[in-house]
Amino acid sequence: MLDKTYDPKEIEARRYPEWEKSGAFKAHPESAKPPYCIVIPPPNVTGSLHMGHALDNTLQDILIRWRRMKGDDVLWQPGTDHAGIATQMVVVRNLGQEGIGLAVEGADKGDGNKKLLSRDEFLAKVWEWKAYSGGTITSQLRRLGASCDWSRERFTMDEGLSRAVLRVFVDLYRQGLIYKDNRLVNWDPKMLTAISDLEVEAREVKGHLWYFKYPIEGSEEYIVVATTRPETMLGDTGVAVHPDDPKWKHLIGKHAILPLVGRRIPIVADAYSDPEKGSGAVKITPAHDFNDFEVGRRHKLEAISIFDKFARVNEHAPETYRGLDRFEARKRIVADLEAQGLVEKIEPHTHTVPHGDRGGVPVEPFLTEQWYADAKKLAEAPIAAVRDGRVGFVPERGREEFFRWMENIEPWCISRQLWWGHQIPAWYGPDRKIFVALSEGEARAEAREHYGKDVPLERDPDVLDTWFSSALWPFSTLGWPDETDALGKYYPTSVLVTGWDILFFWVARMMMMGMHFMTEVPFRTVYLHGLVTDEKGQKMSKSKGNVTDPLELIDRYGADALRFTMASLAASSAGRLKFTPARVEGSRNFATKLWNATRFSEMNGALLPEDFDPASARHTINKWVLGELGRANTSVDRALTEFRLNEAASTLYEFIWGIVCDWYVELTKPILQGPDGPEKDETRAVTAFVLRETLKLLHPVMPFITEELWDKLGHRARHGMLIGQPWPAPTAIDADSDAEIGWLVKLISDVRSARAELNVPAGAKLKLLVVGANAATGQRLRAHHAAIERLARVDGIDAVATTIPKAALQIVVDEATYVLPVGEVIDLKAEGARLQKEIRKLADEVGKIDAKLGNAAFIARAPEDVVEEQRERRTQAEQTRARLSTALERLGA
């Protein structure tokens, strides 16, 4: 007998180890079953589960469990990412608390008593930290129910993947697709490394806009430039004005003299300058601004870098400013310009400033020599594969976003100035000649051949961008460069499930590397889901205090409840998935509803005979529920096939709570609790059968409760664990039963809704008059009169009424009108007036919202979540208005 109370914590702690120990998660490359493979987006090795992980991994596990039941040889490839900058920052911070630092060249040594670690000593500490905390995220994924093949778990810096990384780098270098170049990068002056755009976060800052006067050579005239970064003016090598700007175009071709420096800089015509912004003239600092770098290239302006890697003024600036921090230099420069009368004005100015998401300080556009991959060349094959349909996107608009990125791609900066990561396999000879090789021995052999003798070699200290190694994930995790059985069977993988935010950083790069080294796409479908936000549509962040911890939700409501909520949210068209913990509570209530329905059926003797055939059912109500089961099966299967996981979840909810619990259980209670007989025996068997098949349908979404109920109902003893069961075949729909019970459900539902909308007291027992019923409806009324009276709360049915009383509520179902005389229990005139007032109020609200949404300025200015909220309010108001209008019609008003 089932326990009275559903306890997810106890069930989940017991069931997951059983699955894992049984080998249920394992792939079998030797089997003849068709392959189905998903590679997990590798979480940071030292990270913890967040809501994004909860969504992403729930969706993957649903697909994996479903395809396992469909008979595929499933591989969900797990693993973790070494997460270069994130992991290094954590370890550095921990060491700092112990009074230990890094022996980084040029850094402020601070406390002379501080112990400084060499690179090798530091790396030993990181590996210690990885051993200590590296299992946290994978144990948390287990709590979520992730059915990965943990026996194949990989790490981006394990021996095999490191070998793959070296091979890729060396091959691309020898093919001319990796090279060194001087370009601007996002530089984090705290972490002392280049960082990717994804590691940059825009923060709104209240600053100033300074207007400086630059003297025109050979005249008394000045050109006024506006800037938010006075410190960079020391590196100015030009001034840009719009070619059609009447204020400044007469100065085009002339030169200004750069204050404080004395450098002669040209005034150039460029459309980048906007006459409506600032002064209309823009100072150009090619070495410290990405837009200026492009303007500088167009006009062949010199790029002068005036900061060192710590963002201190360097030797390329006047001596008086050298060694100053960039913000101290800002103050000094403004003061010096004011002293010379060259500051026209200063305005308060709020603007966005890019910050490093790890270091937390403003990022510096920095001109430096880095390693680059020829992304434009590598992008050609993926673009062709998406264009000809070898890779599909869900939703389809992901395709256009992919093209937008890939067709405008810039060289990919693949080097990072960190110690933790894959060290670049490049060595420098005495004359800085580069030798790229798989090992130091190979590099030395090449150098010996080049120089004719042994020479000292120095290894490049940089490591590769974390995205470089994760770009190899779909094939390196399967054993490449070795030709393994797993690689042969599971590559290309079936589907990639991930968020929009890493479409370019990860998805596109996996396609580049996969197609270059495997000559085949890495996955057939890219399923992109939205970002989990708070209920207002705001991105979750610690600074906003709106972060939800998925582990706390699991502790409180259970993993199944969280999983069901994540699936319910996952509309593929939604960019932002608004989340509230109340939804998880609702999902827990859904699990409890299933538990209680199962317990009720068990208490009423609903056991499944060994030889039960659903096609043998003879009673209308049983044939109806079997048809609804078949309909739900087909709908769920189709929704999962088409990656509409939210629709699969809503179908399961409506079937289990609505069809089974609200209707089938209620309609069959008199049978199950009545005298023994063939109808009762059949109903017990059908109830047990429907519950068994429902557990199979629900299992991919809510695996823990379904496995528990499967076991407790005795099915495990007969057939083994639910996780290994085949997906059920849909049961047939009986058209006559479907129509008859469909009519009954609609009639009872409409009566209930009408009573509720018109505030008819719940305890009021009213006679139901039926006007215009044909013979078939009359027969249905006689067959189901007891259910109608009990569930619609009516006191008797007159199936042959001929007139409709004035003070009555009217409902039309098919050819008949169903009438409830309500004049004695409610004031019809007052109710009609109330409904009309509510309808007018809602119409006014819709009108106001339509005016807003029709205002192009509002759409352009308002944040996306505000516009979306207005659209949601309009939809809700329209639905309520339609419902109240129907209620008004039922009054005959």
Coordinates of C-alpha atoms in Angstrom, one line a residue, residues 201-704:
E201 CA 29.2 42.7 -18.9
A202 CA 27.9 46.2 -19.6
R203 CA 27.3 48.3 -16.5
E204 CA 25.5 51.6 -16.3
V205 CA 27.8 54.2 -14.9
K206 CA 27.1 57.9 -13.9
G207 CA 30.1 59.7 -15.4
H208 CA 30.8 62.8 -17.3
L209 CA 31.2 64.0 -20.9
W210 CA 34.2 66.3 -21.2
Y211 CA 34.5 68.8 -24.1
F212 CA 38.1 69.6 -24.9
K213 CA 39.4 72.2 -27.3
Y214 CA 42.2 71.1 -29.7
P215 CA 44.1 74.0 -31.4
I216 CA 44.1 74.0 -35.2
E217 CA 47.6 74.2 -36.6
G218 CA 48.5 77.6 -37.9
S219 CA 45.3 79.4 -36.7
E220 CA 43.5 80.8 -33.7
E221 CA 40.7 78.3 -34.2
Y222 CA 39.9 75.2 -32.1
I223 CA 38.0 72.0 -32.8
V224 CA 36.0 70.8 -29.9
V225 CA 36.0 67.0 -29.1
A226 CA 33.7 65.3 -26.6
T227 CA 34.9 62.2 -24.7
T228 CA 34.0 60.1 -21.7
R229 CA 37.6 58.9 -21.3
P230 CA 40.0 61.9 -21.1
E231 CA 42.9 59.7 -20.2
T232 CA 43.0 58.1 -23.6
M233 CA 43.6 61.5 -25.3
L234 CA 47.4 60.9 -24.8
G235 CA 47.1 58.3 -27.5
D236 CA 45.0 60.3 -30.0
T237 CA 46.3 60.2 -33.6
G238 CA 43.4 61.9 -35.3
V239 CA 40.0 63.7 -35.1
A240 CA 37.0 62.6 -37.2
V241 CA 34.2 64.7 -38.3
H242 CA 31.2 63.9 -40.5
P243 CA 31.8 64.8 -44.2
D244 CA 28.5 66.7 -44.3
D245 CA 28.8 68.5 -40.9
P246 CA 28.5 72.2 -41.7
K247 CA 30.1 73.0 -38.3
W248 CA 33.4 71.3 -38.9
K249 CA 33.7 70.2 -42.6
H250 CA 35.9 73.3 -43.4
L251 CA 38.6 71.7 -41.2
I252 CA 38.8 68.4 -43.1
G253 CA 42.3 67.9 -44.3
K254 CA 43.8 70.2 -41.7
H255 CA 45.7 69.3 -38.6
A256 CA 45.1 69.8 -34.9
I257 CA 47.9 70.0 -32.2
L258 CA 47.2 67.5 -29.5
P259 CA 47.3 69.3 -26.1
L260 CA 49.7 68.1 -23.4
V261 CA 51.5 66.0 -26.0
G262 CA 52.2 68.4 -28.9
R263 CA 51.5 65.7 -31.6
R264 CA 50.3 66.9 -35.0
I265 CA 47.1 64.9 -35.8
P266 CA 45.0 65.0 -39.0
I267 CA 41.3 65.9 -39.1
V268 CA 39.6 63.3 -41.3
A269 CA 36.1 62.9 -42.8
D270 CA 34.3 59.8 -41.6
A271 CA 30.7 58.9 -41.3
Y272 CA 31.4 57.3 -37.9
S273 CA 31.2 60.8 -36.4
D274 CA 27.6 61.8 -35.6
P275 CA 26.9 65.5 -35.8
E276 CA 24.0 65.1 -33.4
K277 CA 26.2 63.6 -30.6
G278 CA 28.5 65.5 -28.3
S279 CA 30.3 68.2 -30.3
G280 CA 30.1 66.4 -33.6
A281 CA 33.8 65.8 -33.6
V282 CA 35.4 62.6 -32.3
K283 CA 38.9 62.2 -31.0
I284 CA 40.4 59.0 -32.5
T285 CA 42.5 56.7 -30.3
P286 CA 43.0 53.6 -32.5
A287 CA 44.9 51.7 -29.7
H288 CA 42.2 52.1 -27.1
D289 CA 38.8 51.9 -28.7
F290 CA 37.3 49.3 -31.1
N291 CA 35.5 51.8 -33.3
D292 CA 38.5 54.1 -33.3
F293 CA 40.6 51.2 -34.4
E294 CA 38.4 50.7 -37.5
V295 CA 38.5 54.5 -38.3
G296 CA 42.3 54.4 -37.9
R297 CA 42.6 51.5 -40.3
R298 CA 40.4 53.4 -42.9
H299 CA 42.6 56.5 -42.6
K300 CA 46.0 54.9 -41.9
L301 CA 46.3 56.5 -38.5
E302 CA 49.0 55.4 -36.2
A303 CA 47.9 53.2 -33.2
I304 CA 49.8 54.4 -30.1
S305 CA 49.2 52.2 -27.0
I306 CA 49.6 54.4 -23.9
F307 CA 48.8 51.8 -21.2
D308 CA 50.6 48.8 -19.9
K309 CA 48.9 45.5 -19.0
F310 CA 48.0 46.9 -15.5
A311 CA 46.2 49.9 -17.2
R312 CA 49.0 52.3 -16.0
V313 CA 50.3 55.0 -18.3
N314 CA 53.4 53.8 -20.2
E315 CA 56.5 55.2 -21.8
H316 CA 54.6 56.3 -25.0
A317 CA 53.0 59.2 -23.0
P318 CA 54.6 62.4 -21.7
E319 CA 56.9 61.7 -18.7
T320 CA 54.7 63.6 -16.2
Y321 CA 51.9 61.0 -16.5
R322 CA 54.0 57.8 -16.7
G323 CA 53.2 55.2 -14.1
L324 CA 49.8 56.7 -13.2
D325 CA 46.8 54.5 -12.9
R326 CA 44.3 55.3 -15.8
F327 CA 41.8 56.9 -13.4
E328 CA 44.4 59.0 -11.6
A329 CA 45.7 60.0 -15.0
R330 CA 42.2 61.1 -15.9
K331 CA 42.1 63.5 -13.0
R332 CA 45.5 64.9 -13.8
I333 CA 44.8 65.4 -17.5
V334 CA 41.5 67.2 -16.9
A335 CA 43.2 69.5 -14.3
D336 CA 46.1 70.3 -16.7
L337 CA 43.7 71.0 -19.6
E338 CA 41.6 73.3 -17.3
A339 CA 44.8 75.1 -16.4
Q340 CA 45.5 75.8 -20.1
G341 CA 41.9 76.9 -20.7
L342 CA 41.2 74.0 -23.0
V343 CA 38.1 72.6 -21.3
E344 CA 35.0 74.1 -22.9
K345 CA 32.5 72.4 -20.5
I346 CA 31.8 69.2 -18.5
E347 CA 28.4 67.6 -18.5
P348 CA 27.0 64.8 -16.3
H349 CA 26.6 61.7 -18.5
T350 CA 25.2 58.3 -17.8
H351 CA 26.6 55.6 -20.1
T352 CA 27.4 51.9 -20.2
V353 CA 30.9 50.8 -19.4
P354 CA 32.2 47.3 -20.2
H355 CA 33.5 45.5 -17.1
G356 CA 35.2 42.1 -16.8
D357 CA 32.6 39.7 -15.2
R358 CA 35.3 38.0 -13.2
G359 CA 37.7 40.8 -12.3
G360 CA 34.9 43.4 -11.8
V361 CA 36.9 46.3 -13.2
P362 CA 36.4 48.3 -16.4
V363 CA 37.7 46.5 -19.4
E364 CA 40.5 48.2 -21.4
P365 CA 40.5 47.9 -25.2
F366 CA 44.2 47.0 -25.5
L367 CA 46.5 46.7 -28.5
T368 CA 48.5 43.6 -28.0
E369 CA 50.0 40.6 -29.9
Q370 CA 47.8 37.5 -29.5
W371 CA 47.2 34.2 -31.2
Y372 CA 44.2 34.2 -33.6
A373 CA 42.3 31.6 -35.6
D374 CA 41.1 32.4 -39.1
A375 CA 37.4 32.3 -38.2
K376 CA 36.2 33.6 -41.5
K377 CA 37.8 30.6 -43.3
L378 CA 36.6 28.1 -40.7
A379 CA 33.1 29.6 -40.9
E380 CA 32.6 28.8 -44.6
A381 CA 31.7 25.1 -44.1
P382 CA 29.2 25.7 -41.2
I383 CA 27.5 28.4 -43.2
A384 CA 27.0 26.1 -46.1
A385 CA 25.8 23.3 -43.8
V386 CA 23.1 25.4 -42.3
R387 CA 22.1 26.9 -45.6
D388 CA 21.6 23.5 -47.2
G389 CA 19.7 22.1 -44.2
R390 CA 22.3 19.6 -42.9
V391 CA 21.9 21.5 -39.5
G392 CA 18.5 22.7 -38.5
F393 CA 17.6 25.2 -35.8
V394 CA 14.7 25.1 -33.3
P395 CA 13.3 27.7 -33.3
E396 CA 13.9 28.6 -37.0
R397 CA 15.0 32.2 -36.2
G398 CA 18.2 30.7 -34.8
R399 CA 19.2 30.2 -38.4
E400 CA 19.1 33.9 -39.2
E401 CA 20.9 34.8 -35.9
F402 CA 23.6 32.2 -36.9
F403 CA 24.1 33.8 -40.3
R404 CA 24.2 37.3 -38.8
W405 CA 27.1 36.2 -36.6
M406 CA 29.0 34.0 -39.0
E407 CA 28.8 36.2 -42.1
N408 CA 30.3 39.2 -40.2
I409 CA 32.8 37.2 -38.2
E410 CA 36.1 38.7 -37.0
P411 CA 39.4 36.8 -36.3
W412 CA 39.0 34.7 -33.1
C413 CA 41.5 35.6 -30.4
I414 CA 42.4 32.2 -28.9
S415 CA 45.2 33.1 -26.4
R416 CA 44.8 34.1 -22.8
Q417 CA 47.3 35.4 -20.3
L418 CA 46.5 32.9 -17.7
W419 CA 48.4 30.0 -16.1
W420 CA 45.4 27.5 -15.8
G421 CA 44.5 26.0 -19.2
H422 CA 46.0 24.4 -22.2
Q423 CA 49.4 26.0 -22.6
I424 CA 50.0 27.0 -26.3
P425 CA 52.4 24.5 -27.9
A426 CA 54.7 27.1 -29.4
W427 CA 58.3 27.7 -28.6
Y428 CA 60.6 30.6 -29.5
G429 CA 64.1 30.5 -30.7
P430 CA 66.8 33.1 -29.9
D431 CA 65.6 35.2 -32.8
R432 CA 61.9 34.8 -31.8
K433 CA 61.3 32.3 -34.6
I434 CA 58.2 30.2 -33.7
F435 CA 58.2 26.5 -33.6
V436 CA 54.7 24.9 -33.1
A437 CA 54.8 21.2 -32.3
L438 CA 53.0 18.5 -30.4
S439 CA 55.8 18.3 -27.9
E440 CA 58.9 20.1 -26.7
G441 CA 61.1 17.3 -28.1
E442 CA 59.5 17.7 -31.6
A443 CA 60.0 21.5 -31.3
R444 CA 63.6 21.1 -30.4
A445 CA 64.2 18.7 -33.4
E446 CA 62.7 21.3 -35.7
A447 CA 64.8 24.1 -34.2
R448 CA 67.9 21.9 -34.5
E449 CA 67.2 21.4 -38.2
H450 CA 66.6 25.1 -38.7
Y451 CA 69.6 26.5 -36.8
G452 CA 71.9 23.6 -37.5
K453 CA 72.6 23.1 -33.8
D454 CA 70.8 22.9 -30.4
V455 CA 69.6 26.3 -29.2
P456 CA 67.7 27.3 -26.1
L457 CA 63.9 27.5 -26.7
E458 CA 61.3 29.4 -24.6
R459 CA 57.7 28.2 -24.5
D460 CA 54.9 30.6 -25.1
P461 CA 53.5 31.3 -21.6
D462 CA 49.9 31.9 -22.8
V463 CA 47.1 29.4 -22.6
L464 CA 44.2 28.8 -25.0
D465 CA 40.8 30.3 -24.7
T466 CA 38.5 27.9 -22.8
W467 CA 36.1 28.0 -25.9
F468 CA 38.9 26.5 -28.0
S469 CA 38.9 23.2 -26.1
S470 CA 35.1 23.2 -25.7
A471 CA 34.8 23.7 -29.5
L472 CA 36.1 20.1 -29.9
W473 CA 33.6 18.7 -27.4
P474 CA 31.4 16.7 -29.7
F475 CA 34.3 14.6 -31.1
S476 CA 37.1 14.9 -28.6
T477 CA 34.8 13.4 -25.9
L478 CA 34.2 10.4 -28.2
G479 CA 37.9 9.6 -28.4
W480 CA 39.2 11.6 -31.3
P481 CA 42.0 11.7 -32.6
D482 CA 41.7 7.9 -32.1
E483 CA 39.1 6.1 -34.3
T484 CA 37.0 4.7 -31.5
D485 CA 33.7 2.7 -31.7
A486 CA 31.9 5.5 -29.9
L487 CA 33.2 8.1 -32.4
G488 CA 32.1 6.0 -35.3
K489 CA 28.6 5.4 -33.9
Y490 CA 27.6 8.6 -32.1
Y491 CA 29.2 11.3 -34.4
P492 CA 27.5 13.3 -35.7
T493 CA 25.5 13.7 -32.5
S494 CA 21.7 14.0 -32.7
V495 CA 20.8 17.3 -31.1
L496 CA 22.5 20.1 -29.2
V497 CA 20.4 21.7 -26.4
T498 CA 21.7 25.1 -25.3
G499 CA 20.9 28.8 -24.7
W500 CA 20.9 31.6 -27.2
D501 CA 23.7 33.4 -25.4
I502 CA 26.3 30.9 -26.5
L503 CA 25.1 30.4 -30.1
F504 CA 28.2 32.1 -31.4
F505 CA 30.7 31.4 -28.6
W506 CA 30.2 27.7 -28.5
V507 CA 27.7 26.3 -31.1
A508 CA 29.2 28.1 -34.1
R509 CA 32.8 27.1 -33.0
M510 CA 31.9 23.5 -32.5
M511 CA 30.6 23.5 -36.1
M512 CA 33.8 25.1 -37.3
M513 CA 36.0 22.5 -35.6
G514 CA 33.7 19.6 -36.2
M515 CA 33.4 20.2 -39.9
H516 CA 37.1 20.9 -40.4
F517 CA 38.4 17.9 -38.6
M518 CA 35.5 15.4 -39.0
T519 CA 34.3 16.7 -42.4
E520 CA 30.8 16.3 -41.0
V521 CA 28.4 18.5 -38.9
P522 CA 28.7 17.9 -35.2
F523 CA 24.9 17.7 -34.6
R524 CA 21.8 17.5 -36.8
T525 CA 19.7 19.9 -34.8
V526 CA 20.4 22.9 -32.5
Y527 CA 17.6 23.4 -30.0
L528 CA 17.8 26.8 -28.5
H529 CA 16.0 27.7 -25.3
G530 CA 15.4 31.0 -23.6
L531 CA 17.0 32.6 -20.5
V532 CA 15.5 31.9 -17.1
T533 CA 14.6 35.2 -15.5
D534 CA 12.8 36.3 -12.4
E535 CA 9.0 36.8 -12.6
K536 CA 9.5 40.4 -14.0
G537 CA 11.7 39.3 -16.8
Q538 CA 14.9 40.5 -15.2
K539 CA 18.1 38.5 -15.5
M540 CA 19.0 36.8 -12.3
S541 CA 22.1 38.3 -10.6
K542 CA 23.5 38.4 -7.1
S543 CA 23.7 42.2 -7.2
K544 CA 19.9 42.4 -7.9
G545 CA 19.2 39.9 -5.1
N546 CA 16.8 37.9 -7.4
V547 CA 18.8 34.7 -7.8
T548 CA 16.9 31.5 -7.1
D549 CA 18.8 28.4 -6.0
P550 CA 17.6 25.3 -7.7
L551 CA 18.9 23.1 -5.0
E552 CA 16.8 24.9 -2.4
L553 CA 13.8 24.3 -4.7
I554 CA 14.7 20.6 -4.9
D555 CA 15.0 20.4 -1.1
R556 CA 11.6 22.0 -0.7
Y557 CA 9.5 20.6 -3.5
G558 CA 11.5 17.7 -5.1
A559 CA 13.5 17.4 -8.3
D560 CA 10.4 16.2 -10.3
A561 CA 8.5 19.4 -9.4
L562 CA 11.4 21.6 -10.6
R563 CA 11.8 19.5 -13.8
F564 CA 8.1 19.7 -14.6
T565 CA 8.3 23.5 -14.1
M566 CA 11.3 23.8 -16.4
A567 CA 9.7 21.8 -19.1
S568 CA 6.5 23.9 -18.8
L569 CA 8.5 27.1 -19.2
A570 CA 10.4 25.9 -22.3
A571 CA 8.5 27.5 -25.1
S572 CA 11.0 27.6 -27.9
S573 CA 9.7 31.0 -29.2
A574 CA 10.4 32.7 -25.8
G575 CA 13.6 34.6 -25.3
R576 CA 13.0 35.1 -21.6
L577 CA 11.4 32.4 -19.4
K578 CA 9.8 34.1 -16.4
F579 CA 10.2 32.0 -13.3
T580 CA 8.5 32.2 -10.0
P581 CA 9.0 29.5 -7.1
A582 CA 5.2 29.4 -6.9
R583 CA 5.2 27.5 -10.2
V584 CA 7.4 24.8 -8.6
E585 CA 4.9 24.5 -5.7
G586 CA 2.2 24.0 -8.3
S587 CA 4.2 21.2 -10.0
R588 CA 4.7 19.6 -6.6
N589 CA 0.9 19.7 -6.1
F590 CA 0.6 18.0 -9.5
A591 CA 2.9 15.2 -8.4
T592 CA 0.8 14.9 -5.2
K593 CA -2.4 14.7 -7.2
L594 CA -0.9 11.8 -9.2
W595 CA 0.2 10.1 -6.0
N596 CA -3.2 10.5 -4.4
A597 CA -5.1 9.2 -7.5
T598 CA -2.8 6.2 -7.6
R599 CA -3.4 5.6 -3.9
F600 CA -7.2 5.9 -4.4
S601 CA -7.2 3.4 -7.3
E602 CA -5.1 1.0 -5.2
M603 CA -7.5 1.3 -2.2
N604 CA -10.4 0.5 -4.6
G605 CA -8.8 -2.7 -5.9
A606 CA -7.5 -1.4 -9.3
L607 CA -5.1 -4.2 -10.1
L608 CA -4.0 -5.0 -13.7
P609 CA -4.6 -8.6 -14.8
E610 CA -1.6 -10.1 -16.5
D611 CA -3.5 -10.7 -19.8
F612 CA -5.5 -7.5 -19.9
D613 CA -6.2 -6.2 -23.4
P614 CA -7.5 -2.6 -23.6
A615 CA -9.3 -3.4 -26.8
S616 CA -11.6 -5.7 -24.8
A617 CA -13.1 -2.7 -22.9
R618 CA -16.9 -2.5 -23.4
H619 CA -18.1 0.3 -21.2
T620 CA -18.4 3.8 -22.6
I621 CA -16.5 5.6 -19.8
N622 CA -13.6 3.1 -20.1
K623 CA -13.4 3.2 -23.8
W624 CA -13.4 7.0 -23.6
V625 CA -10.5 7.2 -21.1
L626 CA -8.5 4.7 -23.2
G627 CA -9.0 6.9 -26.2
E628 CA -7.9 10.0 -24.2
L629 CA -4.8 8.0 -23.2
G630 CA -4.0 7.3 -26.9
R631 CA -4.6 10.9 -27.8
A632 CA -2.2 12.1 -25.0
N633 CA 0.4 9.5 -26.0
T634 CA 0.3 10.7 -29.6
S635 CA 0.4 14.4 -28.6
V636 CA 3.3 14.0 -26.2
D637 CA 5.3 11.9 -28.7
R638 CA 4.7 14.5 -31.4
A639 CA 5.6 17.4 -29.1
L640 CA 8.9 15.8 -28.1
T641 CA 9.7 15.0 -31.7
E642 CA 9.2 18.6 -32.6
F643 CA 11.1 20.0 -29.5
R644 CA 7.9 21.5 -28.1
L645 CA 8.7 20.3 -24.6
N646 CA 6.3 22.8 -22.9
E647 CA 3.4 21.4 -25.0
A648 CA 4.4 17.9 -23.9
A649 CA 4.3 19.0 -20.3
S650 CA 0.9 20.8 -20.7
T651 CA -0.6 17.7 -22.4
L652 CA 0.5 15.5 -19.6
Y653 CA -0.8 17.9 -17.0
E654 CA -4.2 18.2 -18.7
F655 CA -4.5 14.5 -19.2
I656 CA -3.4 13.5 -15.7
W657 CA -5.1 16.2 -13.6
G658 CA -7.9 17.1 -16.0
I659 CA -9.0 13.9 -17.8
V660 CA -7.9 11.2 -15.3
C661 CA -8.3 12.8 -11.9
D662 CA -11.0 15.4 -12.5
W663 CA -13.2 13.3 -14.8
Y664 CA -12.4 9.6 -15.0
V665 CA -11.9 9.1 -11.3
E666 CA -15.0 11.2 -10.4
L667 CA -17.2 9.6 -13.1
T668 CA -16.1 6.0 -12.1
K669 CA -16.3 6.5 -8.3
P670 CA -19.9 5.1 -8.1
I671 CA -18.7 2.1 -10.1
L672 CA -15.5 1.4 -8.1
Q673 CA -17.4 1.9 -4.8
G674 CA -20.5 0.1 -5.9
P675 CA -21.4 -3.6 -6.0
D676 CA -19.1 -6.2 -7.6
G677 CA -19.7 -7.1 -11.2
P678 CA -18.3 -7.1 -14.8
E679 CA -18.4 -3.3 -15.1
K680 CA -16.5 -2.9 -11.8
D681 CA -13.9 -5.5 -12.8
E682 CA -13.4 -3.8 -16.2
T683 CA -13.2 -0.4 -14.6
R684 CA -10.6 -1.6 -12.1
A685 CA -8.5 -3.1 -14.9
V686 CA -8.8 0.0 -17.1
T687 CA -7.9 2.3 -14.2
A688 CA -4.8 0.2 -13.5
F689 CA -3.9 0.0 -17.2
V690 CA -4.3 3.8 -17.7
L691 CA -2.2 4.5 -14.6
R692 CA 0.6 2.2 -15.8
E693 CA 0.7 3.7 -19.2
T694 CA 0.6 7.2 -17.8
L695 CA 3.7 6.5 -15.7
K696 CA 5.5 5.6 -18.9
L697 CA 4.4 8.8 -20.7
L698 CA 5.3 11.0 -17.7
H699 CA 8.6 9.3 -16.9
P700 CA 10.9 11.4 -19.1
V701 CA 9.7 14.6 -17.3
M702 CA 9.1 13.3 -13.8
P703 CA 11.3 10.2 -13.5
F704 CA 11.5 9.8 -9.7

